[in-house]
Short mmCIF file of C-alpha atoms in Angstrom, two decimals:
data_model
loop_
_atom_site.label_atom_id
_atom_site.label_comp_id
_atom_site.label_asym_id
_atom_site.label_seq_id
_atom_site.Cartn_x
_atom_site.Cartn_y
_atom_site.Cartn_z
CA MET A 125 -65.42 45.95 -53.96
CA LYS A 126 -67.42 45.70 -51.36
CA ILE A 127 -66.61 43.05 -47.72
CA GLU A 128 -70.12 41.36 -46.80
CA THR A 129 -70.13 40.07 -43.36
CA ILE A 130 -72.55 36.41 -43.75
CA LYS A 131 -73.87 35.35 -40.23
CA THR A 132 -73.36 31.91 -39.25
CA THR A 133 -73.60 28.91 -36.70
CA PRO A 134 -70.57 26.97 -34.84
CA ILE A 135 -71.34 22.58 -37.01
CA ASP A 136 -70.45 19.65 -35.69
CA GLY A 137 -67.87 17.98 -36.10
CA GLN A 138 -64.91 20.15 -38.31
CA MET A 139 -61.60 18.38 -36.87
CA PRO A 140 -59.06 18.55 -38.55
CA GLY A 141 -57.67 14.78 -38.56
CA THR A 142 -53.77 13.84 -39.78
CA SER A 143 -54.41 16.08 -43.03
CA GLY A 144 -56.89 18.63 -42.62
CA LEU A 145 -60.95 18.06 -42.73
CA ARG A 146 -62.04 15.48 -44.32
CA LYS A 147 -65.77 14.65 -44.82
CA LYS A 148 -67.74 13.41 -47.59
CA THR A 149 -68.38 15.66 -50.74
CA ARG A 150 -71.83 15.86 -50.21
CA VAL A 151 -71.09 17.69 -47.15
CA PHE A 152 -68.32 19.99 -48.07
CA MET A 153 -71.55 21.56 -50.16
CA GLU A 154 -74.15 21.77 -48.01
CA PRO A 155 -74.65 26.07 -46.84
CA ARG A 156 -71.75 27.19 -44.88
CA TYR A 157 -69.76 24.03 -44.22
CA LEU A 158 -66.72 25.19 -46.26
CA GLU A 159 -67.12 28.69 -44.74
CA ASN A 160 -67.09 27.78 -41.59
CA PHE A 161 -63.67 25.93 -41.87
CA ILE A 162 -61.82 27.88 -43.95
CA GLN A 163 -62.98 31.30 -41.33
CA ALA A 164 -62.36 29.14 -38.56
CA THR A 165 -58.89 28.99 -40.34
CA PHE A 166 -58.39 32.50 -40.55
CA ASP A 167 -59.09 32.94 -37.27
CA ALA A 168 -56.80 31.18 -36.08
CA ILE A 169 -54.18 32.11 -38.02
CA GLY A 170 -54.76 35.99 -36.32
CA GLY A 171 -57.05 36.58 -39.37
CA GLY A 172 -55.49 37.33 -42.99
CA THR A 173 -55.42 40.85 -43.81
CA GLY A 174 -51.53 41.63 -45.52
CA LYS A 175 -50.74 38.34 -46.09
CA THR A 176 -50.97 36.59 -49.06
CA PHE A 177 -52.01 32.73 -49.20
CA ILE A 178 -51.46 29.90 -51.92
CA VAL A 179 -54.87 27.53 -53.49
CA GLY A 180 -54.99 24.79 -55.31
CA GLY A 181 -56.25 21.29 -55.35
CA ASP A 182 -56.57 17.93 -57.18
CA GLY A 183 -59.23 18.13 -59.27
CA ARG A 184 -61.51 16.08 -57.90
CA PHE A 185 -65.08 17.27 -58.17
CA PHE A 186 -66.22 20.50 -56.32
CA ASN A 187 -62.23 21.59 -55.98
CA LYS A 188 -63.28 24.20 -58.47
CA ASP A 189 -66.43 25.49 -56.68
CA ALA A 190 -64.15 25.42 -53.02
CA ILE A 191 -61.13 27.58 -54.91
CA GLN A 192 -63.66 30.24 -56.11
CA THR A 193 -65.27 30.49 -52.43
CA ILE A 194 -62.10 31.05 -50.87
CA ILE A 195 -60.72 33.12 -52.26
CA LYS A 196 -63.62 35.58 -52.10
CA MET A 197 -63.16 34.60 -48.61
CA ALA A 198 -59.59 35.80 -48.59
CA ALA A 199 -60.32 39.35 -50.45
CA GLY A 200 -63.36 39.92 -47.87
CA ASN A 201 -60.54 38.68 -45.09
CA GLY A 202 -58.08 41.66 -46.45
CA ALA A 203 -55.58 39.83 -47.98
CA ALA A 204 -53.08 41.26 -49.72
CA GLY A 205 -52.60 38.16 -52.89
CA VAL A 206 -53.55 34.60 -52.84
CA ILE A 207 -51.27 32.89 -55.35
CA VAL A 208 -53.50 30.09 -57.58
CA SER A 209 -52.56 26.99 -60.41
CA GLN A 210 -53.93 26.75 -63.59
CA ASN A 211 -56.59 25.64 -63.64
CA GLY A 212 -56.95 24.91 -59.48
CA ILE A 213 -54.93 21.85 -60.29
CA LEU A 214 -51.55 21.20 -58.20
CA SER A 215 -50.74 19.28 -56.53
CA THR A 216 -49.56 18.76 -52.80
CA PRO A 217 -45.62 18.74 -52.75
CA ALA A 218 -46.14 21.52 -55.54
CA ALA A 219 -48.40 23.34 -53.18
CA SER A 220 -45.33 23.48 -50.59
CA HIS A 221 -42.82 24.07 -53.23
CA LEU A 222 -45.40 27.41 -54.03
CA ILE A 223 -45.71 28.50 -50.18
CA ARG A 224 -42.13 28.72 -49.87
CA LEU A 225 -41.16 30.14 -52.87
CA ASN A 226 -43.48 32.34 -52.87
CA LYS A 227 -42.66 33.44 -49.22
CA ALA A 228 -46.47 33.37 -48.09
CA ASP A 229 -48.22 33.32 -45.34
CA GLY A 230 -49.67 29.13 -46.07
CA GLY A 231 -51.62 27.54 -48.73
CA PHE A 232 -55.46 25.98 -49.00
CA ILE A 233 -54.60 22.74 -50.58
CA LEU A 234 -57.99 20.92 -51.28
CA SER A 235 -57.67 17.63 -51.39
CA ALA A 236 -58.73 14.22 -49.53
CA SER A 237 -55.34 12.39 -50.60
CA HIS A 238 -55.57 9.20 -51.96
CA ASN A 239 -59.67 8.86 -50.67
CA PRO A 240 -61.92 8.16 -54.14
CA GLY A 241 -63.69 11.20 -55.39
CA GLY A 242 -67.22 12.54 -56.48
CA ILE A 243 -70.56 14.00 -55.35
CA ASP A 244 -71.08 11.32 -54.04
CA GLU A 245 -67.09 10.40 -52.82
CA ASP A 246 -64.47 12.59 -50.48
CA PHE A 247 -63.34 15.94 -50.37
CA GLY A 248 -60.87 17.62 -47.96
CA VAL A 249 -59.17 20.44 -46.98
CA LYS A 250 -55.92 21.51 -44.51
CA PHE A 251 -54.10 23.80 -44.58
CA ASN A 252 -50.50 24.31 -44.33
CA ALA A 253 -48.23 27.01 -42.69
CA GLN A 254 -45.47 29.23 -43.77
CA ASN A 255 -42.58 27.05 -44.06
CA GLY A 256 -44.36 24.47 -46.46
CA GLY A 257 -45.73 21.80 -43.74
CA PRO A 258 -49.36 21.00 -42.95
CA ALA A 259 -50.28 22.47 -39.63
CA PRO A 260 -49.68 22.16 -36.70
CA GLU A 261 -51.12 19.96 -33.77
CA GLY A 262 -51.55 22.78 -31.63
CA LEU A 263 -52.71 25.17 -35.03
CA THR A 264 -55.20 22.78 -35.66
CA ALA A 265 -56.58 22.24 -31.88
CA LYS A 266 -56.58 26.71 -33.16
CA ILE A 267 -59.12 25.91 -35.40
CA PHE A 268 -61.33 23.42 -34.28
CA ASP A 269 -62.05 25.54 -31.59
CA ALA A 270 -62.64 28.44 -33.89
CA THR A 271 -65.18 26.28 -35.42
CA THR A 272 -66.70 25.59 -32.19
CA SER A 273 -67.45 29.40 -31.17
CA ILE A 274 -67.92 31.12 -34.48
CA GLU A 275 -70.73 33.60 -34.93
CA GLN A 276 -70.05 35.30 -39.36
CA TYR A 277 -67.91 34.79 -42.11
CA LYS A 278 -66.13 37.88 -44.25
CA THR A 279 -66.41 37.24 -47.80
CA VAL A 280 -67.01 39.63 -51.74
CA ASP A 281 -69.26 38.92 -53.76
CA VAL A 282 -67.24 39.54 -57.05
CA ASP A 283 -67.53 36.84 -59.55
CA ASP A 284 -65.66 33.97 -60.00
CA VAL A 285 -61.11 34.50 -61.48
CA ASP A 286 -61.07 32.98 -64.45
CA LEU A 287 -58.24 30.25 -63.69
CA SER A 288 -58.00 29.46 -67.18
CA SER A 289 -55.48 31.99 -68.26
CA ILE A 290 -51.99 32.60 -66.55
CA GLY A 291 -51.69 36.81 -64.94
CA THR A 292 -52.93 38.75 -62.36
CA THR A 293 -56.00 40.60 -61.71
CA HIS A 294 -57.14 42.09 -58.56
CA TYR A 295 -60.49 41.31 -56.10
CA GLY A 296 -59.96 45.31 -54.71
CA ASP A 297 -56.76 45.89 -53.64
CA MET A 298 -55.08 41.79 -53.79
CA GLN A 299 -53.70 40.54 -55.93
CA ILE A 300 -55.10 37.39 -57.43
CA HIS A 301 -52.35 35.31 -60.31
CA VAL A 302 -52.67 32.30 -62.22
CA VAL A 303 -49.54 30.07 -61.93
CA ASP A 304 -48.29 27.73 -64.33
CA ALA A 305 -47.65 25.54 -61.16
CA VAL A 306 -46.29 22.78 -63.43
CA THR A 307 -43.36 25.06 -64.41
CA ASP A 308 -42.77 25.65 -60.66
CA TYR A 309 -42.26 22.60 -59.86
CA GLN A 310 -40.71 21.11 -62.76
CA ALA A 311 -37.44 23.95 -62.05
CA LEU A 312 -37.49 22.08 -58.44
CA MET A 313 -36.88 19.05 -59.27
CA GLU A 314 -33.62 19.91 -61.94
CA THR A 315 -31.64 21.33 -58.69
CA LEU A 316 -32.28 18.31 -57.29
CA PHE A 317 -31.55 15.24 -59.94
CA ASP A 318 -28.81 14.24 -62.53
CA PHE A 319 -31.37 15.24 -65.13
CA ALA A 320 -28.38 14.54 -68.07
CA ALA A 321 -27.58 10.99 -67.04
CA ILE A 322 -31.42 9.60 -66.75
CA ARG A 323 -31.93 11.19 -69.93
CA ALA A 324 -28.97 8.88 -71.16
CA LEU A 325 -30.76 6.27 -69.13
CA PHE A 326 -34.57 6.38 -71.10
CA ALA A 327 -32.12 6.85 -74.52
CA SER A 328 -30.57 3.61 -73.74
CA GLY A 329 -33.66 2.18 -73.99
CA PHE A 330 -35.00 1.97 -70.32
CA THR A 331 -38.57 1.33 -70.10
CA MET A 332 -41.09 3.02 -68.04
CA ARG A 333 -44.89 2.63 -67.02
CA PHE A 334 -46.01 5.71 -64.95
CA ASP A 335 -50.13 5.63 -64.08
CA ALA A 336 -51.30 8.41 -62.85
CA MET A 337 -54.19 7.10 -61.48
CA HIS A 338 -56.99 9.86 -63.65
CA ALA A 339 -55.10 11.93 -60.36
CA VAL A 340 -53.48 15.90 -60.07
CA THR A 341 -50.12 13.82 -60.96
CA GLY A 342 -50.55 13.34 -64.57
CA PRO A 343 -49.76 16.91 -66.16
CA TYR A 344 -45.88 17.16 -63.67
CA ALA A 345 -45.05 13.56 -65.02
CA THR A 346 -45.95 13.95 -69.04
CA ALA A 347 -43.75 17.28 -68.47
CA ILE A 348 -41.02 16.34 -66.35
CA LEU A 349 -40.62 11.72 -68.15
CA GLU A 350 -42.06 12.14 -71.86
CA GLN A 351 -41.59 16.28 -72.84
CA THR A 352 -38.23 16.65 -71.11
CA LEU A 353 -36.49 13.33 -69.52
CA GLY A 354 -37.45 11.74 -73.56
CA ALA A 355 -39.29 8.83 -71.73
CA ALA A 356 -41.74 7.83 -74.94
CA ALA A 357 -44.78 9.15 -75.97
CA GLY A 358 -47.50 6.74 -73.52
CA THR A 359 -44.76 6.27 -70.66
CA VAL A 360 -47.54 8.57 -68.17
CA VAL A 361 -51.26 6.55 -68.58
CA ASN A 362 -54.54 8.27 -67.02
CA GLY A 363 -52.48 10.47 -67.09
CA ILE A 364 -55.61 13.49 -67.77
CA PRO A 365 -57.23 15.04 -64.31
CA LEU A 366 -60.48 14.11 -63.48
CA GLU A 367 -63.08 14.72 -60.71
CA ASP A 368 -64.09 11.27 -60.05
CA PHE A 369 -60.55 9.84 -60.59
CA GLY A 370 -62.22 8.16 -63.96
CA LYS A 371 -63.77 6.17 -61.36
CA GLY A 372 -61.22 4.53 -59.86
CA HIS A 373 -59.59 4.79 -56.46
CA PRO A 374 -56.36 7.29 -56.29
CA ASP A 375 -54.42 5.06 -54.41
CA PRO A 376 -51.16 3.48 -55.12
CA ASN A 377 -50.43 0.18 -54.05
CA PRO A 378 -50.63 -3.02 -55.41
CA ILE A 379 -55.15 -3.67 -55.36
CA TRP A 380 -56.07 0.00 -56.19
CA ALA A 381 -53.08 0.08 -58.99
CA LYS A 382 -54.13 -3.62 -60.08
CA ASP A 383 -53.31 -3.19 -63.45
CA LEU A 384 -49.72 -1.64 -63.48
CA MET A 385 -49.32 -4.54 -61.30
CA ASP A 386 -50.08 -7.51 -63.60
CA LEU A 387 -48.08 -5.65 -66.18
CA MET A 388 -45.09 -5.88 -64.01
CA MET A 389 -45.70 -9.13 -63.38
CA SER A 390 -45.72 -10.42 -66.39
CA ASP A 391 -43.50 -10.92 -69.63
CA ALA A 392 -44.30 -7.67 -71.42
CA SER A 393 -43.17 -5.90 -68.19
CA PRO A 394 -40.76 -2.64 -68.71
CA ASP A 395 -38.33 -1.64 -66.34
CA ILE A 396 -40.25 0.40 -63.94
CA GLY A 397 -43.22 1.06 -63.26
CA ALA A 398 -44.23 3.71 -60.51
CA ALA A 399 -47.65 5.13 -59.69
CA SER A 400 -49.15 8.17 -57.20
CA ASP A 401 -52.33 8.54 -56.21
CA GLY A 402 -55.06 11.45 -55.85
CA ASP A 403 -52.83 14.96 -54.96
CA GLY A 404 -49.47 13.63 -55.91
CA ASP A 405 -48.03 13.72 -52.43
CA ARG A 406 -47.60 9.30 -52.62
CA ASN A 407 -45.99 6.67 -54.28
CA MET A 408 -45.53 3.47 -55.48
CA ILE A 409 -42.84 1.75 -57.37
CA VAL A 410 -42.68 -1.78 -58.96
CA GLY A 411 -39.40 -3.59 -61.03
CA HIS A 412 -40.05 -6.33 -63.22
CA GLY A 413 -41.77 -8.94 -61.01
CA ALA A 414 -40.59 -7.47 -57.37
CA TYR A 415 -43.47 -4.94 -55.75
CA VAL A 416 -40.95 -2.03 -53.52
CA THR A 417 -42.79 -1.85 -50.45
CA PRO A 418 -43.12 1.47 -49.50
CA SER A 419 -40.66 0.84 -45.85
CA ASP A 420 -38.46 -0.58 -47.94
CA SER A 421 -38.33 2.01 -50.64
CA LEU A 422 -37.57 5.20 -47.80
CA ALA A 423 -34.60 2.83 -46.27
CA ILE A 424 -33.06 2.23 -50.59
CA LEU A 425 -33.16 5.53 -51.39
CA ALA A 426 -31.75 6.92 -47.58
CA ALA A 427 -28.92 4.40 -49.21
CA ASN A 428 -28.31 5.33 -52.62
CA ALA A 429 -28.89 9.23 -51.66
CA HIS A 430 -25.93 10.33 -52.27
CA LEU A 431 -26.19 9.49 -56.39
CA ALA A 432 -28.66 12.22 -56.22
CA PRO A 433 -26.51 15.71 -56.59
CA ALA A 434 -28.52 17.24 -53.93
CA TYR A 435 -27.67 14.87 -51.66
CA SER A 436 -23.82 14.03 -52.54
CA ASP A 437 -22.26 15.88 -49.53
CA GLY A 438 -24.54 12.97 -47.36
CA LEU A 439 -27.86 13.18 -44.73
CA ALA A 440 -28.92 15.03 -42.25
CA GLY A 441 -30.31 12.09 -40.66
CA ILE A 442 -33.43 9.39 -41.15
CA ALA A 443 -36.98 10.54 -39.83
CA ARG A 444 -40.29 8.06 -40.63
CA SER A 445 -42.97 6.97 -39.07
CA MET A 446 -43.80 5.13 -35.54
CA PRO A 447 -45.91 1.69 -37.85
CA THR A 448 -43.12 2.18 -40.84
CA SER A 449 -40.80 -0.70 -40.43
CA ALA A 450 -37.65 -0.65 -39.14
CA ALA A 451 -35.61 -0.78 -42.62
CA SER A 452 -34.62 2.49 -42.26
CA ASP A 453 -32.94 2.53 -39.25
CA ARG A 454 -30.38 0.12 -39.96
CA VAL A 455 -29.19 2.84 -42.98
CA ALA A 456 -29.49 5.32 -40.62
CA ALA A 457 -26.47 3.47 -38.51
CA LYS A 458 -24.47 2.11 -40.79
CA LEU A 459 -24.34 5.77 -42.23
CA GLY A 460 -23.73 7.25 -38.76
CA ILE A 461 -26.67 9.29 -38.68
CA GLY A 462 -30.01 10.39 -36.50
CA SER A 463 -32.84 8.31 -36.73
CA TYR A 464 -36.27 9.69 -35.55
CA GLU A 465 -39.29 7.76 -35.40
CA THR A 466 -42.37 9.64 -34.96
CA PRO A 467 -46.18 10.00 -34.67
CA THR A 468 -48.05 9.04 -37.97
CA GLY A 469 -48.38 12.33 -40.43
CA TRP A 470 -45.87 14.99 -42.16
CA LYS A 471 -46.46 17.53 -40.32
CA PHE A 472 -44.12 16.15 -37.73
CA PHE A 473 -41.96 15.46 -39.84
CA GLY A 474 -41.28 19.41 -40.50
CA ASN A 475 -39.89 20.09 -36.99
CA LEU A 476 -37.54 17.77 -38.31
CA LEU A 477 -36.62 18.97 -41.47
CA ASP A 478 -36.83 22.75 -39.92
CA ALA A 479 -33.83 22.46 -37.98
CA GLY A 480 -32.29 20.43 -40.15
CA LYS A 481 -31.55 17.73 -38.16
CA VAL A 482 -33.06 15.10 -40.43
CA THR A 483 -32.79 14.85 -44.95
CA ILE A 484 -35.10 12.31 -46.00
CA CYS A 485 -38.89 11.49 -44.65
CA GLY A 486 -40.71 8.69 -44.95
CA GLU A 487 -44.37 6.67 -43.93
CA GLU A 488 -45.09 2.82 -44.76
CA SER A 489 -48.51 4.69 -46.84
CA ALA A 490 -46.43 4.41 -49.61
CA GLY A 491 -45.26 8.58 -48.63
CA THR A 492 -41.34 9.83 -48.90
CA GLY A 493 -40.34 12.91 -49.37
CA SER A 494 -36.60 15.24 -48.58
CA SER A 495 -36.15 19.01 -47.20
CA HIS A 496 -36.70 20.37 -50.33
CA VAL A 497 -40.20 20.50 -49.44
CA ARG A 498 -42.25 19.99 -45.70
CA GLU A 499 -44.51 17.46 -47.67
CA LYS A 500 -43.97 13.90 -48.86
CA ASP A 501 -44.08 14.01 -52.64
CA GLY A 502 -44.93 11.01 -55.00
CA LEU A 503 -43.37 12.37 -58.85
CA TRP A 504 -40.11 13.05 -55.57
CA ALA A 505 -39.09 9.98 -54.99
CA VAL A 506 -40.33 8.53 -58.92
CA LEU A 507 -37.72 10.84 -59.89
CA LEU A 508 -35.22 9.70 -57.80
CA TRP A 509 -35.96 6.14 -58.42
CA LEU A 510 -34.90 6.52 -62.29
CA ASN A 511 -31.20 8.71 -61.14
CA ILE A 512 -29.97 5.53 -58.85
CA LEU A 513 -30.50 3.36 -61.19
CA ALA A 514 -29.20 5.46 -63.85
CA MET A 515 -25.96 5.84 -61.71
CA ARG A 516 -25.46 1.60 -60.45
CA LYS A 517 -27.31 1.11 -64.56
CA GLN A 518 -28.88 -2.56 -61.64
CA SER A 519 -32.59 -3.61 -62.00
CA VAL A 520 -34.86 -2.48 -59.78
CA ALA A 521 -34.76 -6.45 -58.78
CA ASP A 522 -31.01 -6.34 -57.47
CA ILE A 523 -31.23 -3.38 -56.33
CA VAL A 524 -33.48 -4.33 -53.84
CA ALA A 525 -31.45 -7.42 -53.57
CA ASP A 526 -28.43 -5.77 -53.06
CA HIS A 527 -29.92 -4.10 -49.73
CA TRP A 528 -32.01 -7.50 -48.23
CA ASN A 529 -28.23 -8.86 -49.21
CA THR A 530 -26.40 -6.36 -46.87
CA PHE A 531 -29.20 -5.32 -43.56
CA GLY A 532 -31.31 -8.22 -43.61
CA ARG A 533 -34.97 -8.09 -44.77
CA ASP A 534 -37.87 -5.99 -43.23
CA TYR A 535 -41.00 -8.28 -43.76
CA TYR A 536 -44.11 -6.23 -44.05
CA SER A 537 -47.71 -6.12 -44.33
CA ARG A 538 -49.97 -3.86 -43.66
CA TYR A 539 -54.18 -4.79 -43.18
CA ASP A 540 -57.09 -2.21 -43.87
CA PHE A 541 -60.12 -2.82 -42.06
CA GLU A 542 -62.28 -0.34 -43.31
CA ALA A 543 -66.03 1.36 -41.90
CA VAL A 544 -65.00 -0.57 -38.78
CA GLU A 545 -68.26 0.84 -36.59
CA THR A 546 -66.23 3.40 -34.55
CA GLU A 547 -67.64 1.63 -31.13
CA LYS A 548 -66.44 -1.61 -31.34
CA ALA A 549 -63.20 -0.28 -33.09
CA ASN A 550 -62.57 1.76 -29.21
CA LYS A 551 -63.27 -1.00 -27.42
CA MET A 552 -60.63 -3.35 -28.81
CA MET A 553 -58.08 -0.40 -28.87
CA GLN A 554 -58.91 0.56 -25.05
CA ASP A 555 -58.85 -3.68 -24.18
CA LEU A 556 -55.67 -3.62 -25.71
CA ARG A 557 -54.15 -0.49 -23.43
CA GLY A 558 -56.15 -2.67 -20.28
CA GLN A 559 -54.05 -5.82 -20.98
CA PHE A 560 -49.98 -3.52 -21.16
CA GLY A 561 -48.97 -4.96 -17.50
CA GLU A 562 -49.88 -8.04 -18.23
CA LEU A 563 -48.30 -8.72 -21.54
CA VAL A 564 -44.88 -9.24 -21.66
CA GLY A 565 -43.60 -12.57 -21.47
CA GLN A 566 -46.67 -14.02 -22.57
CA SER A 567 -46.32 -16.58 -26.08
CA HIS A 568 -48.88 -16.57 -28.87
CA ALA A 569 -48.53 -18.27 -31.75
CA GLY A 570 -45.26 -19.17 -30.68
CA LEU A 571 -43.73 -16.53 -29.50
CA THR A 572 -42.57 -14.41 -26.21
CA VAL A 573 -43.94 -10.49 -26.39
CA THR A 574 -40.68 -8.57 -25.40
CA SER A 575 -42.76 -5.28 -25.30
CA ALA A 576 -46.19 -3.59 -24.91
CA ASP A 577 -46.98 0.02 -25.59
CA GLU A 578 -48.26 2.67 -27.04
CA PHE A 579 -46.62 5.26 -28.44
CA SER A 580 -45.72 8.45 -27.53
CA TYR A 581 -43.43 11.12 -29.32
CA LEU A 582 -41.85 13.66 -27.06
CA ASP A 583 -40.84 16.30 -30.17
CA PRO A 584 -36.59 16.66 -29.48
CA VAL A 585 -36.85 20.30 -31.39
CA ASP A 586 -40.09 21.96 -30.05
CA GLY A 587 -40.54 19.48 -26.53
CA SER A 588 -43.60 19.26 -27.68
CA ILE A 589 -45.87 15.69 -26.55
CA SER A 590 -47.36 13.18 -28.69
CA LYS A 591 -49.43 11.04 -26.73
CA ASN A 592 -51.88 7.75 -27.64
CA GLN A 593 -50.52 7.94 -31.64
CA GLY A 594 -50.91 3.71 -31.99
CA VAL A 595 -50.23 -0.07 -29.90
CA ARG A 596 -46.65 -1.29 -29.91
CA ILE A 597 -46.12 -5.16 -29.19
CA ALA A 598 -42.55 -7.02 -30.10
CA PHE A 599 -42.70 -10.04 -30.21
CA ASP A 600 -38.30 -12.22 -29.35
CA GLY A 601 -36.73 -12.26 -32.76
CA GLY A 602 -37.36 -9.58 -34.25
CA GLY A 603 -41.39 -9.71 -34.14
CA ARG A 604 -43.50 -5.95 -33.91
CA ALA A 605 -46.94 -5.81 -34.81
CA VAL A 606 -49.27 -2.20 -34.75
CA PHE A 607 -52.56 -1.48 -34.27
CA ARG A 608 -54.10 2.06 -34.94
CA LEU A 609 -57.12 3.64 -35.84
CA SER A 610 -56.23 5.64 -39.37
CA GLY A 611 -57.72 9.70 -39.51
CA THR A 612 -57.81 10.15 -42.81
CA GLY A 613 -61.62 8.17 -43.18
CA THR A 614 -64.70 9.54 -44.12
CA GLN A 615 -67.41 7.24 -42.01
CA GLY A 616 -66.95 4.77 -39.51
CA ALA A 617 -63.34 3.67 -38.36
CA THR A 618 -60.13 2.40 -40.51
CA VAL A 619 -58.66 -0.08 -38.57
CA ARG A 620 -54.76 0.13 -39.48
CA LEU A 621 -52.51 -3.84 -38.48
CA TYR A 622 -49.15 -3.03 -38.86
CA LEU A 623 -46.97 -6.42 -39.61
CA GLU A 624 -42.98 -6.92 -39.06
CA GLN A 625 -41.09 -9.22 -38.84
CA TYR A 626 -37.03 -8.62 -39.30
CA SER A 627 -35.33 -11.57 -40.79
CA GLY A 628 -31.40 -10.72 -39.14
CA GLN A 629 -28.43 -10.45 -41.39
CA GLY A 630 -27.84 -13.17 -43.10
CA GLY A 631 -31.46 -14.45 -42.23
CA ASP A 632 -33.84 -15.93 -44.71
CA ILE A 633 -34.87 -13.18 -47.70
CA GLY A 634 -36.91 -15.18 -49.72
CA LEU A 635 -40.28 -16.37 -47.73
CA ASP A 636 -43.21 -15.27 -49.53
CA THR A 637 -44.32 -12.19 -47.51
CA GLN A 638 -46.81 -13.30 -45.77
CA THR A 639 -45.55 -16.87 -44.88
CA ALA A 640 -42.99 -15.03 -42.86
CA LEU A 641 -45.80 -13.06 -41.20
CA GLN A 642 -47.40 -15.85 -40.14
CA ASN A 643 -47.23 -15.71 -36.70
CA VAL A 644 -47.03 -12.22 -36.14
CA ARG A 645 -50.57 -12.27 -37.28
CA ASP A 646 -51.74 -14.80 -35.32
CA ALA A 647 -50.28 -13.47 -32.18
CA ALA A 648 -51.88 -9.91 -33.54
CA PHE A 649 -55.61 -11.30 -33.63
CA ALA A 650 -55.38 -13.68 -30.14
CA ILE A 651 -54.44 -11.14 -27.74
CA SER A 652 -56.54 -7.89 -29.25
CA ALA A 653 -59.00 -10.65 -29.88
CA MET A 654 -60.24 -8.79 -33.37
CA GLU A 655 -62.73 -10.87 -34.61
CA ALA A 656 -64.41 -11.45 -31.22
CA THR A 657 -64.80 -7.36 -30.96
CA ILE A 658 -64.90 -6.31 -34.20
CA GLY A 659 -66.03 -9.01 -36.26
CA ARG A 660 -63.65 -9.40 -38.38
CA ILE A 661 -59.75 -11.15 -39.38
CA VAL A 662 -59.95 -10.73 -43.77
CA PRO A 663 -58.98 -7.11 -44.46
CA ASP A 664 -59.95 -5.36 -47.51
CA VAL A 665 -57.15 -4.75 -48.33
CA ILE A 666 -53.35 -5.86 -47.70
CA THR A 667 -50.72 -3.46 -48.44
#
């Protein structure tokens, strides 16, 4: 096998974001674009010689071609082995598990997560490190630096690998193992949850609808929910992964999973509805007539985790991203365990998990997970909910109501303003920063500002500091507004406004969410001068 060294030059704009490098699919298909980034990653980790890597993706358009390119480049860079999922279909949490299970040196995950797929939509690639988690900021900085000085990449000129058949083949000395990632992932889930109790729940007549959104979780959910746990055939819908996700938007929220929401709000509703996203790391939970916000879901899962075998001895701590509501903080306080507030991005939970400081983590963007892997895990969250329902023998709505009665309710919503002109979005954020010295004590929409700052995170494990992680404005009476520019889009800027209002214990927990948040929202609009600066106050998506 002859290694080919191909001359190249740097390509602008290959800076990894919160979850790797994301661009339009056609950009990744341009000559040298993917190859430059992959070679830069090999260079940043000290080369590929003698190392083993996991490779797979969510099945979106260009997934199969990209996998073949990466396998050949791994061989060109001297890798000892590549473990790739059958047909290249691999959920992000399953990829994390495979890295840890096989003690691999990292993995390449091909996905743009919840973004639409297709030749005219989005594609992405990220590197996960040896612990199974997303590359930390120090490593992503090295990768970017390597993209700015790259002069060549290495590959081999051989036939593509047959990804349809499980087994081992070779490129010279490099072994290529095609594995059944679904079976490996299911085996892990069986160590965490009481499958017998969940089987009994379904056997009792309990009903469910799981919308896989034509994304990667379909095969996993079908194997576990229907074939193993006894859920009725047809419980999993849209279960076949498609390159364009059936021309849908694989983001599990009430807007993009509207069919599921309509069913759950109807008289024909099953007992629980759930959905997952493009790469399987996010989740949505809905009971009959009861949507569970991701922030509440995190708090409820943490409060009830002891009902599942893997967490019966209690939790070490709970971590949440800064924009996520404080609901889980209240659970941690009651349990007498640590609570941690981190920047957005699952990589920030990695050190806390590795150090044993936390067991469960979550983000308001529908991601929850635990120490079983180093990624958020959509199907894990669904299975934990099922385990809790099996043990408590209450409805989703009753469990949520009990939680609010115990801890109070954190009314919460996120407004997404998509494809905003980057210059205008940056100006709004800069103008907000310029007000920090004068905001405290001001009143807007009947609320008095009690604090205003830019969130900065000091990692308690390695001492690293992450600055400029979002603007926070707190109000008297338990209100909060957070402004942040998202790093998951592929064009323009996505402005995210997070609104929160705590009811207090014994307060009114029965208000309409948007009504409860009206004053916080109006104050946020006024302080940010949003309409004047970006020209919009009507969001594209409200969750």
